[in-house]
mmCIF file of C-alpha atoms in Angstrom:
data_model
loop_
_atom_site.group_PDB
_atom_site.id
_atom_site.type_symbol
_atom_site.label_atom_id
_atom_site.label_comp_id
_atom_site.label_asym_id
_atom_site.label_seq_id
_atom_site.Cartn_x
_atom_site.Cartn_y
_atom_site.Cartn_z
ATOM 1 C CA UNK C 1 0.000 0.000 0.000
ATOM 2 C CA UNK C 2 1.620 3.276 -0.926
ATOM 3 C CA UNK C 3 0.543 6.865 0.951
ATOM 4 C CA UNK C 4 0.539 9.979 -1.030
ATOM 5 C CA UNK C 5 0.226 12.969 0.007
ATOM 6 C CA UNK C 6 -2.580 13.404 1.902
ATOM 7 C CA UNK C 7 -2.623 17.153 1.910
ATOM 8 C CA UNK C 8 -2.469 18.220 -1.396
ATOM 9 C CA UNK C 9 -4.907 17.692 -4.358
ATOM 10 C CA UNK C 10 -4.020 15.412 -6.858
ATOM 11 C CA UNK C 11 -2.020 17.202 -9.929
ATOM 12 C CA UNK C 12 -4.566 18.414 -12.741
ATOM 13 C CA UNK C 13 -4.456 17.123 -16.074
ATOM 14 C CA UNK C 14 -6.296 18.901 -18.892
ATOM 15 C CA UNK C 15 -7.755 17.064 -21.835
ATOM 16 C CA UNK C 16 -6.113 16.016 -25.458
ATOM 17 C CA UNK C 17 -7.099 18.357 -27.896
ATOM 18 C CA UNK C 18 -5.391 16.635 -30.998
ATOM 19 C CA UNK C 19 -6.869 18.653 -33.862
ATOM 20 C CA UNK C 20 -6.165 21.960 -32.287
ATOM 21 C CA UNK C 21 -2.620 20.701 -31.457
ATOM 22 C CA UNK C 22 -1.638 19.166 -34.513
ATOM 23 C CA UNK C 23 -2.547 22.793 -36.505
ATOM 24 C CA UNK C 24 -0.645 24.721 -34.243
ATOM 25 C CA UNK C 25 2.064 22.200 -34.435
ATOM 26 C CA UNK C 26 1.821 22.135 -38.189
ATOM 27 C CA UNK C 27 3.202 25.808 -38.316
ATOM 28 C CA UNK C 28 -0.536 26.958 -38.688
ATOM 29 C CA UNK C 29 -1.019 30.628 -38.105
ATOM 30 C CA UNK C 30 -1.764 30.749 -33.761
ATOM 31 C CA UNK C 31 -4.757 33.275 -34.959
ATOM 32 C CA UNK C 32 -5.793 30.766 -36.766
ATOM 33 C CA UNK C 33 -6.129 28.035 -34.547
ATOM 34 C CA UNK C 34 -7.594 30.437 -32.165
ATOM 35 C CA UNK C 35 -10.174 31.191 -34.326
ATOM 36 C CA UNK C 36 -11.004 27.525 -34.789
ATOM 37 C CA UNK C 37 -10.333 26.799 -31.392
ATOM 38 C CA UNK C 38 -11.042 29.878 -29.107
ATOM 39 C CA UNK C 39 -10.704 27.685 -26.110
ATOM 40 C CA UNK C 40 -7.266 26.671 -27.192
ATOM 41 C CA UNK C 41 -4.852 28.290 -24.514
ATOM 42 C CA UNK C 42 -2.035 27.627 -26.303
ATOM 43 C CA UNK C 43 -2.662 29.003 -29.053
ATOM 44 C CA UNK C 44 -3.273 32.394 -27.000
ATOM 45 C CA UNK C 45 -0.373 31.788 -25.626
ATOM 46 C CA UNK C 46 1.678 31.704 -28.727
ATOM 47 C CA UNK C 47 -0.026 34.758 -29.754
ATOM 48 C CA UNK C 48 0.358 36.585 -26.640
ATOM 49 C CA UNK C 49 4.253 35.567 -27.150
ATOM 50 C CA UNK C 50 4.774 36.665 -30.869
ATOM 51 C CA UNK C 51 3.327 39.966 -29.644
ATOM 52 C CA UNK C 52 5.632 40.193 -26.736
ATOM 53 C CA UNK C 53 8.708 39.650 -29.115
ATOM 54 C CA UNK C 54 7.209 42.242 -31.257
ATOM 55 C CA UNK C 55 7.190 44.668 -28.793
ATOM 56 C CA UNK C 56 3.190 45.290 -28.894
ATOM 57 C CA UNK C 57 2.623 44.228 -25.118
ATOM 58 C CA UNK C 58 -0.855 45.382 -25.029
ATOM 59 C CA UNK C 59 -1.655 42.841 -27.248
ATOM 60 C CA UNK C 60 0.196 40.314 -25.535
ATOM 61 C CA UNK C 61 -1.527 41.197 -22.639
ATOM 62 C CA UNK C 62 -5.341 40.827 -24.099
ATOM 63 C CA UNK C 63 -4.235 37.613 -25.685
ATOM 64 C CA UNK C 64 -2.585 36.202 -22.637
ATOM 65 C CA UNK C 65 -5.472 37.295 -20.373
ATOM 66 C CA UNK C 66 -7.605 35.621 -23.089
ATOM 67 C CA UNK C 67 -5.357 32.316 -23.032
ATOM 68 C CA UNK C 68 -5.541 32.340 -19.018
ATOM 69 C CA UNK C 69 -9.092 33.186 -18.796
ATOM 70 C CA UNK C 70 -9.813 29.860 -21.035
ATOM 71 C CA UNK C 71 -6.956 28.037 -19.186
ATOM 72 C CA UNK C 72 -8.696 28.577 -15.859
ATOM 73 C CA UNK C 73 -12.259 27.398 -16.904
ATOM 74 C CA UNK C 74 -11.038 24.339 -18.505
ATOM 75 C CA UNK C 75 -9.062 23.278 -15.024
ATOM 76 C CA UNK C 76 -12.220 24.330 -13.229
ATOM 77 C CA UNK C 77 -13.828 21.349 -15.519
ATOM 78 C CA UNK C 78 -11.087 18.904 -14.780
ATOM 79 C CA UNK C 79 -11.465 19.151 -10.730
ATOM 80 C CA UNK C 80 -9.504 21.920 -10.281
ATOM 81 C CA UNK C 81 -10.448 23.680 -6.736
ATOM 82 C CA UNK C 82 -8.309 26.784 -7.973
ATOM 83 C CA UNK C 83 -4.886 25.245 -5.666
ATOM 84 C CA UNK C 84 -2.686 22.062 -6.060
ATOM 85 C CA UNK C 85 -0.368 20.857 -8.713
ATOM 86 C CA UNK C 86 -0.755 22.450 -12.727
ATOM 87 C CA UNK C 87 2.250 20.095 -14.172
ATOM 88 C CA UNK C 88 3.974 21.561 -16.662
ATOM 89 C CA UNK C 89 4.480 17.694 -17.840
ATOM 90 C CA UNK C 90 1.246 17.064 -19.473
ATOM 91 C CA UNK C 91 1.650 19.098 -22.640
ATOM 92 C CA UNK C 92 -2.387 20.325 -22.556
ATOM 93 C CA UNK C 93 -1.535 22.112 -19.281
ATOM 94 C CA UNK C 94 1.622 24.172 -21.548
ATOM 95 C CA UNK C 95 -1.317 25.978 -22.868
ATOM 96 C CA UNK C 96 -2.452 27.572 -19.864
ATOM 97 C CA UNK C 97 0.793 27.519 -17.907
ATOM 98 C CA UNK C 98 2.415 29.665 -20.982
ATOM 99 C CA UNK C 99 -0.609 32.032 -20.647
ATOM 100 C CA UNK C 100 0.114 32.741 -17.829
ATOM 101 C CA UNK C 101 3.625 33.592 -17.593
ATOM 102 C CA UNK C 102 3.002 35.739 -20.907
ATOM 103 C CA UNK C 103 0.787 37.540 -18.891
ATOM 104 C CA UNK C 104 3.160 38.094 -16.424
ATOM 105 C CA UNK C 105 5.862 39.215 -18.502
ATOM 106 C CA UNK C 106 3.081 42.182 -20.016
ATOM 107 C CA UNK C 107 2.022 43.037 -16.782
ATOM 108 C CA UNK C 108 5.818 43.834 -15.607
ATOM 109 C CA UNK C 109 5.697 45.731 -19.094
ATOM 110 C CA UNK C 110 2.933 47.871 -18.293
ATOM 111 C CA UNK C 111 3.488 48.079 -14.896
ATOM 112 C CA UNK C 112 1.478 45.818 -12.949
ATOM 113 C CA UNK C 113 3.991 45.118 -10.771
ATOM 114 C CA UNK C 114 0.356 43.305 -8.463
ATOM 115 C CA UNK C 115 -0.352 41.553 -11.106
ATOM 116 C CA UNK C 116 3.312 40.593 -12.423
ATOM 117 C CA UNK C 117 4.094 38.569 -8.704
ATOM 118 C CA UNK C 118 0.892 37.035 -8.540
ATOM 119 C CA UNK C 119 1.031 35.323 -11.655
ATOM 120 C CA UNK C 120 4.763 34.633 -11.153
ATOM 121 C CA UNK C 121 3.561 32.813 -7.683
ATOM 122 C CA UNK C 122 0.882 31.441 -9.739
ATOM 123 C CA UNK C 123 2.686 29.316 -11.728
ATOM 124 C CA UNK C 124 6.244 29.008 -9.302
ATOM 125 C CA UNK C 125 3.220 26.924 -7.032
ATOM 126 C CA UNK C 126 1.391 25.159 -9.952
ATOM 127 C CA UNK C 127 4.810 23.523 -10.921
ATOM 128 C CA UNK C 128 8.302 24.889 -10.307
ATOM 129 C CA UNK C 129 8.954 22.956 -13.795
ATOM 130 C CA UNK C 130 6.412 25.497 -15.396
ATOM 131 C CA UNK C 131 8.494 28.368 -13.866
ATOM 132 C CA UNK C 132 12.058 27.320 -15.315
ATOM 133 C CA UNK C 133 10.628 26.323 -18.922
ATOM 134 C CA UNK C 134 9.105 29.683 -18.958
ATOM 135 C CA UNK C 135 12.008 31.657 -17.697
ATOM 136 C CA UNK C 136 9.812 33.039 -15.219
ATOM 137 C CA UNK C 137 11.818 30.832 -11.797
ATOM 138 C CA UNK C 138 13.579 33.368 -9.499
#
């Protein structure tokens, strides 16, 4: 009989989404696949990211809020009580784990310094993995 850990919520796995995934991973355009997909959070993601490289960070922040926004409601689906483990892992959760540090990184931007450490907690305490791959670990 093994024990896990009895205080903590099981870690939260979102769903396949193959046909979303396999356009976005087929070099399809991220508006694209959002379009198709509006749920998608990684394709917000991707688009909140091209915008940050391009310098237009109140785009990335709109499509990052957008890609969070969906990110959140799908975890609520899948169990999620809004605490315990997000891991970075299970490629659905990149989605919504990417959203979320793209937000952060437009928040610091604009200066929502608030908003910048709470989403930096965010995902440091959904999976310190998430943090690293993201660039956003202290």
């Amino acid at each position: 009989m093994t024990h896990g850990n009895l205080l903590e919520p099981e870690p939260t796995r979102l769903p396949e989404r193959p046909e979303a995934q396999a356009a976005l991973d087929s070099d399809t355009d991220p508006a694209d696949v959002a379009a198709e997909h509006p749920d998608f959070s990684e394709a917000w993601a991707a688009l909140a990211e091209r915008a940050l490289a391009d310098g237009d960070v109140v785009a990335a922040y709109a499509y990052a809020r957008t890609g969070y926004h969906r990110g959140l409601d799908q975890l609520r689906r899948a169990g999620w009580k809004g605490f315990g483990p997000v891991p970075w892992s299970h490629r659905p959760n990149q989605g919504f784990l990417r959203s979320l540090a793209a937000l952060a990184r437009a928040a610091q931007r604009i200066g929502e310094t608030d908003e910048y450490e709470r989403c930096s907690k965010f995902i440091a305490d959904s999976d310190p993995e998430a943090a690293k791959a993201t660039g956003l670990a202290e």
